[in-house]
Amino acid sequence: MTVVVIPVYNEVTQLDFTAPHQFLTMIPDITVVVASIGGTPVTSSGLSFDKLADLEAIERCDVICVPGGLGCIDAMEDSRFLSAVRRLAGTATYLTSVCSGSLILGAAGLLKGRRAASHWAWLDMLSAFGATPEKARVVRDENIITGGGVTAGADFALTLISELRGADAAQCVQLALEYAPAPPFDAGNADTAPTHIRYMVIGQLAELMKDTRQRIESVASRTGER
């Protein structure tokens, strides 16, 4: 039995973990454990997730998968959360993330000298943790597998299933879930989106992420002191 632990926190992007959860739980001998500090409920854009495992009580896992979201900075600044991620990562065969969850791996000191993906708006911040940012849906660097922004969690999950159980198993899950994306617009990343759309979103994110870079640099400085 392969155990996958997904550590969550308030204002996690729910699709970052619910998409991998949906895909991975299609495999009978993969157990997915969603956990928070103290097993307390977490909220995400008005949704509440409860009946979570206690992250600090989990002894080990085969895979740790860290999701991203606007709450990731608070999570990085939470010493208990970061300590639990670091401890479980020490037991895991694969260290993985979706979206800005890679920054949490970085804050835990797990990405130094490694290539990693993230959401395009957060991607360059990986370098603060000694990682090499790579613009891709899924980036594999030995036992570290990271997904890009939000919807890349589905591609990441299929990549992980292929690694764990083979390509046939991954394709069976893909077909069972009819995962055949065909978006109506080619605006899914900053390189292909129309210029005016890109600037609109950058403006919206700038307001939401006002002090993000400063806070990440502060976390990174503490990470470097370990």
GROMACS .gro file of N, CA, C and O in nm, residues 111-117 123 126-127 129-135 139 141 146:
model
   80
  111LEU      N    1   1.453   2.197  -0.172
  111LEU     CA    2   1.469   2.221  -0.315
  111LEU      C    3   1.603   2.284  -0.353
  111LEU      O    4   1.621   2.325  -0.468
  112LYS      N    5   1.696   2.289  -0.262
  112LYS     CA    6   1.825   2.351  -0.294
  112LYS      C    7   1.895   2.275  -0.407
  112LYS      O    8   1.915   2.154  -0.399
  113GLY      N    9   1.927   2.348  -0.513
  113GLY     CA   10   1.995   2.287  -0.626
  113GLY      C   11   1.906   2.201  -0.713
  113GLY      O   12   1.957   2.131  -0.801
  114ARG      N   13   1.777   2.207  -0.692
  114ARG     CA   14   1.683   2.122  -0.768
  114ARG      C   15   1.596   2.207  -0.859
  114ARG      O   16   1.567   2.324  -0.831
  115ARG      N   17   1.551   2.146  -0.968
  115ARG     CA   18   1.459   2.212  -1.060
  115ARG      C   19   1.316   2.193  -1.010
  115ARG      O   20   1.282   2.086  -0.960
  116ALA      N   21   1.233   2.296  -1.028
  116ALA     CA   22   1.096   2.285  -0.980
  116ALA      C   23   1.004   2.378  -1.058
  116ALA      O   24   1.047   2.480  -1.113
  117ALA      N   25   0.877   2.341  -1.059
  117ALA     CA   26   0.772   2.421  -1.125
  117ALA      C   27   0.689   2.491  -1.019
  117ALA      O   28   0.695   2.461  -0.899
  123LEU      N   29   0.663   3.168  -0.985
  123LEU     CA   30   0.773   3.083  -1.031
  123LEU      C   31   0.911   3.138  -0.996
  123LEU      O   32   0.997   3.066  -0.944
  126LEU      N   33   1.100   3.089  -0.651
  126LEU     CA   34   1.167   2.965  -0.611
  126LEU      C   35   1.317   2.985  -0.593
  126LEU      O   36   1.381   2.917  -0.512
  127SER      N   37   1.373   3.077  -0.669
  127SER     CA   38   1.518   3.098  -0.662
  127SER      C   39   1.561   3.146  -0.524
  127SER      O   40   1.678   3.126  -0.484
  129PHE      N   41   1.495   3.014  -0.259
  129PHE     CA   42   1.523   2.894  -0.181
  129PHE      C   43   1.631   2.807  -0.244
  129PHE      O   44   1.647   2.690  -0.208
  130GLY      N   45   1.703   2.864  -0.341
  130GLY     CA   46   1.812   2.789  -0.404
  130GLY      C   47   1.766   2.691  -0.509
  130GLY      O   48   1.845   2.607  -0.555
  131ALA      N   49   1.640   2.699  -0.550
  131ALA     CA   50   1.587   2.611  -0.653
  131ALA      C   51   1.603   2.676  -0.790
  131ALA      O   52   1.619   2.797  -0.801
  132THR      N   53   1.595   2.595  -0.895
  132THR     CA   54   1.598   2.645  -1.032
  132THR      C   55   1.457   2.642  -1.088
  132THR      O   56   1.401   2.535  -1.110
  133PRO      N   57   1.395   2.759  -1.105
  133PRO     CA   58   1.258   2.762  -1.159
  133PRO      C   59   1.253   2.709  -1.301
  133PRO      O   60   1.340   2.742  -1.382
  134GLU      N   61   1.154   2.628  -1.331
  134GLU     CA   62   1.139   2.575  -1.466
  134GLU      C   63   0.992   2.587  -1.509
  134GLU      O   64   0.903   2.539  -1.439
  135LYS      N   65   0.972   2.651  -1.621
  135LYS     CA   66   0.837   2.675  -1.672
  135LYS      C   67   0.788   2.550  -1.745
  135LYS      O   68   0.826   2.524  -1.858
  139VAL      N   69   0.749   1.910  -1.367
  139VAL     CA   70   0.895   1.905  -1.367
  139VAL      C   71   0.940   1.789  -1.278
  139VAL      O   72   0.897   1.779  -1.162
  141ASP      N   73   1.274   1.609  -1.115
  141ASP     CA   74   1.416   1.615  -1.083
  141ASP      C   75   1.443   1.505  -0.981
  141ASP      O   76   1.423   1.523  -0.862
  146THR      N   77   0.717   1.821  -0.936
  146THR     CA   78   0.638   1.941  -0.906
  146THR      C   79   0.550   1.978  -1.025
  146THR      O   80   0.591   1.967  -1.140
   0.00000   0.00000   0.00000
